[in-house]
């Protein structure tokens, strides 16, 4: 198998090279996929820069994968057919038998396997989506509904599911006021899903630079945009008003979590899905929760059940990531652009890997 996206040195993390490697050992429930698109996630940059720790080199990243089924394992369900458009996200394995797996919480399985920089129980390495092929257990392959183009489905595989799961698990819906912190790759999708679920949506952002974009993403008007920088007491105007706040920010420096907590209603919820590099910690004190008894938590990815529901909602309500398109041969440009904060709002790579004779 040929893959585009291998790094050989985390100090030269934009230097991608074409390598060949074997697919995972075939099993009865596996689905083989020819990759057409792959979104570029902040996790990719954290990994290839070494920001999240050691990397097994060479590494092929990418976990917002879209492609066509080329082979269906002999014991796989009838859900999948050769030629079908499918997606793969940030998880490719779990034990399938534990209480978490059997309760549609497989993303929390203690034996979970991530899409890259990880190993299967048999020792096979996982390689991601900056590639031309991938083989994955059917439990972690998602059928893409008609009405969603592959290039727009790609960011939903990680960014979309990562925000959709905590939104629905924390009651986002009609009659609820929901705030989204950080209007980037995850946040711009979170705004759209919160609106699609029927909530009154607020955007919490550093400035009004993205105002015009935000007002096209599910936010009703400028009164629903909360500027957190340069406004020392921004929380006063919205004191005890929001039911749920979802933070998508992965840079904890200057993140005003104590003030965000005060915006929540009594027993409101503050959920973070942003993962910073290194050993950075969240700047918050226990007393910040006492004024309203609010709850603070995090979330990891989402289940297959939630992924299928998310995709159906996206198709029905027109939820569509805002993307910039590049080829896989431009992967270095894409990760550098993401690192520099230049993307609006998600890079999606098209497979231009030369076919082997």
mmCIF file of C-alpha atoms in Angstrom:
data_model
loop_
_atom_site.group_PDB
_atom_site.id
_atom_site.type_symbol
_atom_site.label_atom_id
_atom_site.label_comp_id
_atom_site.label_asym_id
_atom_site.label_seq_id
_atom_site.Cartn_x
_atom_site.Cartn_y
_atom_site.Cartn_z
ATOM 1 C CA UNK A 1 0.000 0.000 0.000
ATOM 2 C CA UNK A 2 1.167 3.524 -0.763
ATOM 3 C CA UNK A 3 0.552 6.397 1.628
ATOM 4 C CA UNK A 4 1.151 10.122 1.402
ATOM 5 C CA UNK A 5 1.739 11.841 4.693
ATOM 6 C CA UNK A 6 4.587 10.117 6.446
ATOM 7 C CA UNK A 7 6.815 12.287 8.599
ATOM 8 C CA UNK A 8 10.261 11.057 9.540
ATOM 9 C CA UNK A 9 11.277 13.754 12.001
ATOM 10 C CA UNK A 10 9.061 15.835 14.289
ATOM 11 C CA UNK A 11 11.517 18.718 13.906
ATOM 12 C CA UNK A 12 10.751 18.785 10.176
ATOM 13 C CA UNK A 13 7.057 18.130 10.539
ATOM 14 C CA UNK A 14 5.982 19.769 7.278
ATOM 15 C CA UNK A 15 8.288 17.500 5.268
ATOM 16 C CA UNK A 16 5.935 14.743 4.097
ATOM 17 C CA UNK A 17 7.279 11.782 2.159
ATOM 18 C CA UNK A 18 5.619 9.039 0.140
ATOM 19 C CA UNK A 19 6.072 5.645 1.791
ATOM 20 C CA UNK A 20 4.668 2.147 1.403
ATOM 21 C CA UNK A 21 3.340 0.087 4.304
ATOM 22 C CA UNK A 22 1.003 -2.890 4.823
ATOM 23 C CA UNK A 23 -2.614 -2.558 5.784
ATOM 24 C CA UNK A 24 -3.650 -4.051 9.113
ATOM 25 C CA UNK A 25 -4.122 -7.801 9.173
ATOM 26 C CA UNK A 26 -7.479 -8.561 7.549
ATOM 27 C CA UNK A 27 -10.277 -9.746 9.831
ATOM 28 C CA UNK A 28 -13.816 -10.928 9.112
ATOM 29 C CA UNK A 29 -15.563 -7.669 10.038
ATOM 30 C CA UNK A 30 -13.166 -5.324 8.225
ATOM 31 C CA UNK A 31 -14.063 -2.854 5.492
ATOM 32 C CA UNK A 32 -11.428 -1.838 2.916
ATOM 33 C CA UNK A 33 -11.687 1.744 1.700
ATOM 34 C CA UNK A 34 -10.031 3.662 -1.132
ATOM 35 C CA UNK A 35 -9.512 7.142 0.299
ATOM 36 C CA UNK A 36 -10.730 10.147 -1.676
ATOM 37 C CA UNK A 37 -10.546 12.952 0.907
ATOM 38 C CA UNK A 38 -9.109 13.603 4.342
ATOM 39 C CA UNK A 39 -9.682 16.598 6.575
ATOM 40 C CA UNK A 40 -6.754 18.233 8.368
ATOM 41 C CA UNK A 41 -7.324 18.280 12.128
ATOM 42 C CA UNK A 42 -5.518 20.080 14.927
ATOM 43 C CA UNK A 43 -4.778 16.621 16.320
ATOM 44 C CA UNK A 44 -2.626 15.983 13.237
ATOM 45 C CA UNK A 45 -0.489 19.021 14.031
ATOM 46 C CA UNK A 46 -0.256 18.216 17.753
ATOM 47 C CA UNK A 47 0.934 14.722 16.804
ATOM 48 C CA UNK A 48 3.482 15.474 14.091
ATOM 49 C CA UNK A 49 5.056 18.297 16.111
ATOM 50 C CA UNK A 50 5.432 15.991 19.116
ATOM 51 C CA UNK A 51 3.120 18.230 21.134
ATOM 52 C CA UNK A 52 1.222 15.247 22.516
ATOM 53 C CA UNK A 53 4.300 13.164 23.275
ATOM 54 C CA UNK A 54 6.263 10.500 21.438
ATOM 55 C CA UNK A 55 5.401 9.655 17.853
ATOM 56 C CA UNK A 56 5.964 6.271 16.221
ATOM 57 C CA UNK A 57 7.889 7.203 13.084
ATOM 58 C CA UNK A 58 7.264 7.184 10.237
ATOM 59 C CA UNK A 59 3.763 8.362 11.039
ATOM 60 C CA UNK A 60 0.789 8.802 8.722
ATOM 61 C CA UNK A 61 -1.785 11.114 10.298
ATOM 62 C CA UNK A 62 -5.303 12.102 9.308
ATOM 63 C CA UNK A 63 -8.572 10.937 10.866
ATOM 64 C CA UNK A 64 -11.260 12.703 8.867
ATOM 65 C CA UNK A 65 -11.348 10.088 6.142
ATOM 66 C CA UNK A 66 -13.784 9.736 3.248
ATOM 67 C CA UNK A 67 -13.622 7.100 0.536
ATOM 68 C CA UNK A 68 -15.267 4.260 -1.349
ATOM 69 C CA UNK A 69 -15.677 0.691 -0.114
ATOM 70 C CA UNK A 70 -13.578 -1.769 -2.135
ATOM 71 C CA UNK A 71 -14.031 -4.914 -0.031
ATOM 72 C CA UNK A 72 -16.422 -6.071 2.689
ATOM 73 C CA UNK A 73 -15.325 -8.688 5.224
ATOM 74 C CA UNK A 74 -17.174 -12.038 5.122
ATOM 75 C CA UNK A 75 -18.869 -11.467 8.482
ATOM 76 C CA UNK A 76 -19.482 -7.727 8.144
ATOM 77 C CA UNK A 77 -23.070 -6.503 8.192
ATOM 78 C CA UNK A 78 -25.108 -5.839 5.064
ATOM 79 C CA UNK A 79 -24.859 -2.103 5.830
ATOM 80 C CA UNK A 80 -21.892 -1.739 3.488
ATOM 81 C CA UNK A 81 -21.562 -2.392 -0.251
ATOM 82 C CA UNK A 82 -18.648 -2.116 -2.644
ATOM 83 C CA UNK A 83 -18.600 1.365 -4.155
ATOM 84 C CA UNK A 84 -20.437 2.976 -1.236
ATOM 85 C CA UNK A 85 -19.245 6.351 0.085
ATOM 86 C CA UNK A 86 -18.156 5.993 3.726
ATOM 87 C CA UNK A 87 -16.219 7.798 6.404
ATOM 88 C CA UNK A 88 -13.770 6.908 9.169
ATOM 89 C CA UNK A 89 -13.013 9.077 12.175
ATOM 90 C CA UNK A 90 -10.467 9.166 14.966
ATOM 91 C CA UNK A 91 -11.135 5.664 16.341
ATOM 92 C CA UNK A 92 -10.695 2.346 14.517
ATOM 93 C CA UNK A 93 -11.058 -0.265 17.244
ATOM 94 C CA UNK A 94 -12.400 -1.299 20.643
ATOM 95 C CA UNK A 95 -12.989 -4.541 22.510
ATOM 96 C CA UNK A 96 -16.702 -4.578 21.405
ATOM 97 C CA UNK A 97 -17.708 -6.528 24.545
ATOM 98 C CA UNK A 98 -17.260 -4.335 27.638
ATOM 99 C CA UNK A 99 -20.112 -2.381 29.298
ATOM 100 C CA UNK A 100 -19.014 0.780 27.482
ATOM 101 C CA UNK A 101 -18.956 -0.831 24.042
ATOM 102 C CA UNK A 102 -22.349 -2.492 24.519
ATOM 103 C CA UNK A 103 -23.921 0.791 25.695
ATOM 104 C CA UNK A 104 -22.927 2.889 22.651
ATOM 105 C CA UNK A 105 -19.973 4.355 24.512
ATOM 106 C CA UNK A 106 -17.243 2.545 22.580
ATOM 107 C CA UNK A 107 -15.154 5.723 22.366
ATOM 108 C CA UNK A 108 -14.529 5.299 26.111
ATOM 109 C CA UNK A 109 -13.479 1.631 25.886
ATOM 110 C CA UNK A 110 -10.244 1.049 27.801
ATOM 111 C CA UNK A 111 -9.013 -1.011 24.839
ATOM 112 C CA UNK A 112 -9.879 1.592 22.226
ATOM 113 C CA UNK A 113 -7.593 1.975 19.216
ATOM 114 C CA UNK A 114 -7.009 5.355 17.593
ATOM 115 C CA UNK A 115 -6.689 5.869 13.857
ATOM 116 C CA UNK A 116 -2.994 6.753 13.881
ATOM 117 C CA UNK A 117 0.062 6.647 16.140
ATOM 118 C CA UNK A 118 -1.409 3.648 17.935
ATOM 119 C CA UNK A 119 -1.329 -0.160 17.811
ATOM 120 C CA UNK A 120 -3.874 -2.917 17.496
ATOM 121 C CA UNK A 121 -3.794 -5.729 20.086
ATOM 122 C CA UNK A 122 -1.870 -7.925 17.613
ATOM 123 C CA UNK A 123 0.852 -5.295 17.272
ATOM 124 C CA UNK A 124 -0.172 -3.908 13.873
ATOM 125 C CA UNK A 125 0.358 -0.149 13.706
ATOM 126 C CA UNK A 126 -2.444 2.224 12.838
ATOM 127 C CA UNK A 127 -1.883 4.598 9.936
ATOM 128 C CA UNK A 128 -4.188 7.473 9.100
ATOM 129 C CA UNK A 129 -5.876 9.103 6.169
ATOM 130 C CA UNK A 130 -3.179 11.072 4.350
ATOM 131 C CA UNK A 131 -3.089 7.911 2.272
ATOM 132 C CA UNK A 132 -4.778 6.053 -0.553
ATOM 133 C CA UNK A 133 -6.251 3.114 1.404
ATOM 134 C CA UNK A 134 -7.327 2.072 4.877
ATOM 135 C CA UNK A 135 -8.793 -1.079 6.427
ATOM 136 C CA UNK A 136 -11.123 -0.656 9.408
ATOM 137 C CA UNK A 137 -13.540 -2.712 11.520
ATOM 138 C CA UNK A 138 -17.113 -2.042 10.402
ATOM 139 C CA UNK A 139 -18.027 -0.590 13.815
ATOM 140 C CA UNK A 140 -15.910 2.445 12.980
ATOM 141 C CA UNK A 141 -17.028 2.978 9.400
ATOM 142 C CA UNK A 142 -19.917 5.398 8.796
ATOM 143 C CA UNK A 143 -22.211 5.454 5.768
ATOM 144 C CA UNK A 144 -22.396 8.920 4.212
ATOM 145 C CA UNK A 145 -25.998 9.878 3.350
ATOM 146 C CA UNK A 146 -26.984 11.191 -0.045
ATOM 147 C CA UNK A 147 -26.918 14.957 -0.092
ATOM 148 C CA UNK A 148 -23.517 15.299 1.615
ATOM 149 C CA UNK A 149 -20.472 15.610 -0.642
ATOM 150 C CA UNK A 150 -17.422 13.675 0.461
ATOM 151 C CA UNK A 151 -15.318 16.805 0.829
ATOM 152 C CA UNK A 152 -17.879 18.275 3.234
ATOM 153 C CA UNK A 153 -18.371 14.998 5.086
ATOM 154 C CA UNK A 154 -14.652 14.730 5.886
ATOM 155 C CA UNK A 155 -14.512 17.315 8.727
ATOM 156 C CA UNK A 156 -17.616 15.772 10.274
ATOM 157 C CA UNK A 157 -15.698 12.544 10.951
ATOM 158 C CA UNK A 158 -13.711 14.108 13.801
ATOM 159 C CA UNK A 159 -14.550 17.788 14.286
ATOM 160 C CA UNK A 160 -18.249 17.205 13.713
ATOM 161 C CA UNK A 161 -18.608 14.144 15.927
ATOM 162 C CA UNK A 162 -16.420 15.682 18.638
ATOM 163 C CA UNK A 163 -18.873 18.574 19.057
ATOM 164 C CA UNK A 164 -22.123 16.764 18.235
ATOM 165 C CA UNK A 165 -21.747 14.134 20.965
ATOM 166 C CA UNK A 166 -21.381 16.540 23.919
ATOM 167 C CA UNK A 167 -24.117 18.778 22.543
ATOM 168 C CA UNK A 168 -26.725 16.005 22.466
ATOM 169 C CA UNK A 169 -25.508 14.359 25.676
ATOM 170 C CA UNK A 170 -25.841 17.654 27.520
ATOM 171 C CA UNK A 171 -29.327 18.564 26.420
ATOM 172 C CA UNK A 172 -28.801 20.921 23.480
ATOM 173 C CA UNK A 173 -32.192 21.507 21.907
ATOM 174 C CA UNK A 174 -35.299 23.719 21.786
ATOM 175 C CA UNK A 175 -35.647 26.069 24.740
ATOM 176 C CA UNK A 176 -31.941 25.896 25.591
ATOM 177 C CA UNK A 177 -29.347 28.637 25.336
ATOM 178 C CA UNK A 178 -26.026 27.215 24.167
ATOM 179 C CA UNK A 179 -22.672 28.992 23.882
ATOM 180 C CA UNK A 180 -19.756 27.870 21.701
ATOM 181 C CA UNK A 181 -16.255 29.047 22.664
ATOM 182 C CA UNK A 182 -13.753 29.335 19.838
ATOM 183 C CA UNK A 183 -15.020 29.765 16.281
ATOM 184 C CA UNK A 184 -12.511 27.672 14.381
ATOM 185 C CA UNK A 185 -12.419 24.205 12.875
ATOM 186 C CA UNK A 186 -14.587 22.665 15.592
ATOM 187 C CA UNK A 187 -16.468 25.743 16.731
ATOM 188 C CA UNK A 188 -17.901 26.732 13.364
ATOM 189 C CA UNK A 189 -19.429 23.254 13.052
ATOM 190 C CA UNK A 190 -20.645 23.326 16.659
ATOM 191 C CA UNK A 191 -22.560 26.558 15.980
ATOM 192 C CA UNK A 192 -24.335 24.914 13.062
ATOM 193 C CA UNK A 193 -25.205 21.736 14.948
ATOM 194 C CA UNK A 194 -26.447 23.627 18.005
ATOM 195 C CA UNK A 195 -28.755 25.630 15.738
ATOM 196 C CA UNK A 196 -29.833 22.501 13.840
ATOM 197 C CA UNK A 197 -30.760 20.891 17.161
ATOM 198 C CA UNK A 198 -33.047 23.844 17.895
ATOM 199 C CA UNK A 199 -31.085 25.756 20.529
ATOM 200 C CA UNK A 200 -30.636 29.522 20.834
ATOM 201 C CA UNK A 201 -26.974 29.829 19.938
ATOM 202 C CA UNK A 202 -24.285 32.185 21.240
ATOM 203 C CA UNK A 203 -20.752 32.533 19.874
ATOM 204 C CA UNK A 204 -18.001 33.355 22.366
ATOM 205 C CA UNK A 205 -15.019 34.746 20.510
ATOM 206 C CA UNK A 206 -11.924 36.924 21.005
ATOM 207 C CA UNK A 207 -13.180 39.699 18.746
ATOM 208 C CA UNK A 208 -15.748 40.627 16.110
ATOM 209 C CA UNK A 209 -13.371 39.865 13.212
ATOM 210 C CA UNK A 210 -15.421 36.800 12.282
ATOM 211 C CA UNK A 211 -18.800 38.469 12.864
ATOM 212 C CA UNK A 212 -20.024 38.169 9.278
ATOM 213 C CA UNK A 213 -19.134 34.482 9.170
ATOM 214 C CA UNK A 214 -20.656 33.764 12.573
ATOM 215 C CA UNK A 215 -23.981 35.270 11.536
ATOM 216 C CA UNK A 216 -24.123 32.703 8.705
ATOM 217 C CA UNK A 217 -23.438 29.754 11.024
ATOM 218 C CA UNK A 218 -26.576 29.687 13.150
ATOM 219 C CA UNK A 219 -26.176 32.761 15.366
ATOM 220 C CA UNK A 220 -29.238 35.006 15.116
ATOM 221 C CA UNK A 221 -27.667 38.457 15.497
ATOM 222 C CA UNK A 222 -24.772 40.422 16.949
ATOM 223 C CA UNK A 223 -26.430 40.379 20.380
ATOM 224 C CA UNK A 224 -25.663 36.658 20.448
ATOM 225 C CA UNK A 225 -21.928 37.217 19.944
ATOM 226 C CA UNK A 226 -20.017 37.487 23.224
ATOM 227 C CA UNK A 227 -16.572 39.074 22.905
ATOM 228 C CA UNK A 228 -14.262 37.725 25.616
ATOM 229 C CA UNK A 229 -11.099 39.780 24.974
ATOM 230 C CA UNK A 230 -10.892 43.434 25.911
ATOM 231 C CA UNK A 231 -14.156 43.198 27.833
ATOM 232 C CA UNK A 232 -13.077 42.820 31.463
ATOM 233 C CA UNK A 233 -16.554 42.025 32.779
ATOM 234 C CA UNK A 234 -18.182 40.537 29.687
ATOM 235 C CA UNK A 235 -19.835 37.929 31.889
ATOM 236 C CA UNK A 236 -21.975 40.493 33.748
ATOM 237 C CA UNK A 237 -24.371 41.075 30.828
ATOM 238 C CA UNK A 238 -25.027 37.344 30.499
ATOM 239 C CA UNK A 239 -24.922 36.359 34.175
ATOM 240 C CA UNK A 240 -26.739 33.037 34.784
ATOM 241 C CA UNK A 241 -28.273 32.895 31.280
ATOM 242 C CA UNK A 242 -26.775 30.013 29.304
ATOM 243 C CA UNK A 243 -27.678 26.369 29.884
ATOM 244 C CA UNK A 244 -24.605 24.890 28.202
ATOM 245 C CA UNK A 245 -21.197 26.136 27.092
ATOM 246 C CA UNK A 246 -19.000 24.023 24.830
ATOM 247 C CA UNK A 247 -15.362 25.111 24.617
ATOM 248 C CA UNK A 248 -13.461 24.020 21.515
ATOM 249 C CA UNK A 249 -10.294 25.973 22.337
ATOM 250 C CA UNK A 250 -7.039 23.994 22.591
ATOM 251 C CA UNK A 251 -4.936 26.909 23.865
ATOM 252 C CA UNK A 252 -5.562 27.312 27.590
ATOM 253 C CA UNK A 253 -3.542 30.507 27.995
ATOM 254 C CA UNK A 254 -5.925 33.345 28.702
ATOM 255 C CA UNK A 255 -9.026 31.158 28.547
ATOM 256 C CA UNK A 256 -11.424 32.847 31.033
ATOM 257 C CA UNK A 257 -13.087 29.697 32.366
ATOM 258 C CA UNK A 258 -13.992 31.309 35.701
ATOM 259 C CA UNK A 259 -15.944 34.025 33.880
ATOM 260 C CA UNK A 260 -17.530 31.531 31.511
ATOM 261 C CA UNK A 261 -18.795 29.545 34.495
ATOM 262 C CA UNK A 262 -20.664 32.614 35.759
ATOM 263 C CA UNK A 263 -22.624 32.859 32.515
ATOM 264 C CA UNK A 264 -24.236 29.481 33.194
ATOM 265 C CA UNK A 265 -27.600 28.974 34.858
ATOM 266 C CA UNK A 266 -27.761 27.081 38.138
ATOM 267 C CA UNK A 267 -26.536 23.543 37.429
ATOM 268 C CA UNK A 268 -25.563 24.582 33.909
ATOM 269 C CA UNK A 269 -22.792 22.713 32.132
ATOM 270 C CA UNK A 270 -19.373 23.721 30.849
ATOM 271 C CA UNK A 271 -17.836 21.089 28.565
ATOM 272 C CA UNK A 272 -14.397 21.291 26.980
ATOM 273 C CA UNK A 273 -13.264 19.299 23.956
ATOM 274 C CA UNK A 274 -10.065 21.219 23.165
ATOM 275 C CA UNK A 275 -6.837 19.359 23.990
ATOM 276 C CA UNK A 276 -3.745 21.517 24.560
ATOM 277 C CA UNK A 277 -0.207 20.422 23.849
ATOM 278 C CA UNK A 278 2.185 19.234 26.524
ATOM 279 C CA UNK A 279 1.253 19.422 30.177
ATOM 280 C CA UNK A 280 -0.821 22.616 29.953
ATOM 281 C CA UNK A 281 -3.640 22.717 32.492
ATOM 282 C CA UNK A 282 -6.976 24.497 32.565
ATOM 283 C CA UNK A 283 -6.940 27.810 34.518
ATOM 284 C CA UNK A 284 -9.885 27.387 36.864
ATOM 285 C CA UNK A 285 -10.521 27.169 40.616
ATOM 286 C CA UNK A 286 -13.176 25.106 42.397
ATOM 287 C CA UNK A 287 -14.832 28.246 43.775
ATOM 288 C CA UNK A 288 -15.701 29.250 40.212
ATOM 289 C CA UNK A 289 -18.362 26.516 40.255
ATOM 290 C CA UNK A 290 -19.887 27.388 43.596
ATOM 291 C CA UNK A 291 -21.848 30.472 42.596
ATOM 292 C CA UNK A 292 -24.261 28.459 40.464
ATOM 293 C CA UNK A 293 -23.411 24.829 41.146
ATOM 294 C CA UNK A 294 -22.433 24.400 37.522
ATOM 295 C CA UNK A 295 -20.893 21.197 36.233
ATOM 296 C CA UNK A 296 -17.544 20.965 34.423
ATOM 297 C CA UNK A 297 -16.675 18.056 32.168
ATOM 298 C CA UNK A 298 -15.029 16.935 28.959
ATOM 299 C CA UNK A 299 -15.903 14.631 26.095
ATOM 300 C CA UNK A 300 -14.126 12.240 23.729
ATOM 301 C CA UNK A 301 -15.184 11.773 20.104
ATOM 302 C CA UNK A 302 -18.605 10.091 19.829
ATOM 303 C CA UNK A 303 -20.216 6.712 19.239
ATOM 304 C CA UNK A 304 -21.194 5.160 15.908
ATOM 305 C CA UNK A 305 -24.832 5.650 16.866
ATOM 306 C CA UNK A 306 -24.183 9.367 17.351
ATOM 307 C CA UNK A 307 -22.148 9.533 14.132
ATOM 308 C CA UNK A 308 -25.047 8.125 12.122
ATOM 309 C CA UNK A 309 -27.513 10.504 13.800
ATOM 310 C CA UNK A 310 -25.156 13.434 13.202
ATOM 311 C CA UNK A 311 -24.833 12.648 9.500
ATOM 312 C CA UNK A 312 -28.591 12.340 9.060
ATOM 313 C CA UNK A 313 -29.090 15.688 10.825
ATOM 314 C CA UNK A 314 -26.401 17.322 8.685
ATOM 315 C CA UNK A 315 -28.102 16.047 5.524
ATOM 316 C CA UNK A 316 -31.553 17.152 6.700
ATOM 317 C CA UNK A 317 -30.572 20.600 7.998
ATOM 318 C CA UNK A 318 -27.795 21.497 5.578
ATOM 319 C CA UNK A 319 -24.962 21.546 8.131
ATOM 320 C CA UNK A 320 -21.857 22.058 6.011
ATOM 321 C CA UNK A 321 -18.260 22.661 7.128
ATOM 322 C CA UNK A 322 -16.570 25.652 5.541
ATOM 323 C CA UNK A 323 -13.557 24.198 3.781
ATOM 324 C CA UNK A 324 -10.441 25.069 1.834
ATOM 325 C CA UNK A 325 -9.373 22.376 -0.610
ATOM 326 C CA UNK A 326 -5.814 21.203 -1.261
ATOM 327 C CA UNK A 327 -4.228 18.055 -2.623
ATOM 328 C CA UNK A 328 -2.509 15.498 -0.422
ATOM 329 C CA UNK A 329 0.759 16.479 -2.103
ATOM 330 C CA UNK A 330 0.193 19.845 -0.380
ATOM 331 C CA UNK A 331 -0.138 18.318 3.086
ATOM 332 C CA UNK A 332 2.842 20.305 4.336
ATOM 333 C CA UNK A 333 1.203 23.554 3.286
ATOM 334 C CA UNK A 334 -2.027 22.506 4.985
ATOM 335 C CA UNK A 335 -0.551 21.643 8.385
ATOM 336 C CA UNK A 336 1.557 24.810 8.361
ATOM 337 C CA UNK A 337 -1.502 26.882 7.509
ATOM 338 C CA UNK A 338 -3.455 25.277 10.327
ATOM 339 C CA UNK A 339 -0.583 25.830 12.756
ATOM 340 C CA UNK A 340 -0.427 29.502 11.718
ATOM 341 C CA UNK A 341 -4.187 29.952 12.095
ATOM 342 C CA UNK A 342 -4.723 30.815 8.429
ATOM 343 C CA UNK A 343 -7.435 28.273 7.574
ATOM 344 C CA UNK A 344 -11.113 29.263 7.272
ATOM 345 C CA UNK A 345 -12.241 26.896 8.665
ATOM 346 C CA UNK A 346 -11.055 23.410 7.729
ATOM 347 C CA UNK A 347 -8.564 22.134 5.167
ATOM 348 C CA UNK A 348 -9.670 19.091 3.202
ATOM 349 C CA UNK A 349 -7.110 17.144 1.184
ATOM 350 C CA UNK A 350 -7.932 15.436 -2.111
ATOM 351 C CA UNK A 351 -6.116 12.223 -2.920
ATOM 352 C CA UNK A 352 -3.622 12.873 -5.718
ATOM 353 C CA UNK A 353 -1.273 10.015 -4.845
ATOM 354 C CA UNK A 354 0.060 8.433 -8.047
ATOM 355 C CA UNK A 355 -1.415 5.001 -8.643
ATOM 356 C CA UNK A 356 1.033 2.104 -8.612
ATOM 357 C CA UNK A 357 1.468 0.197 -11.873
#
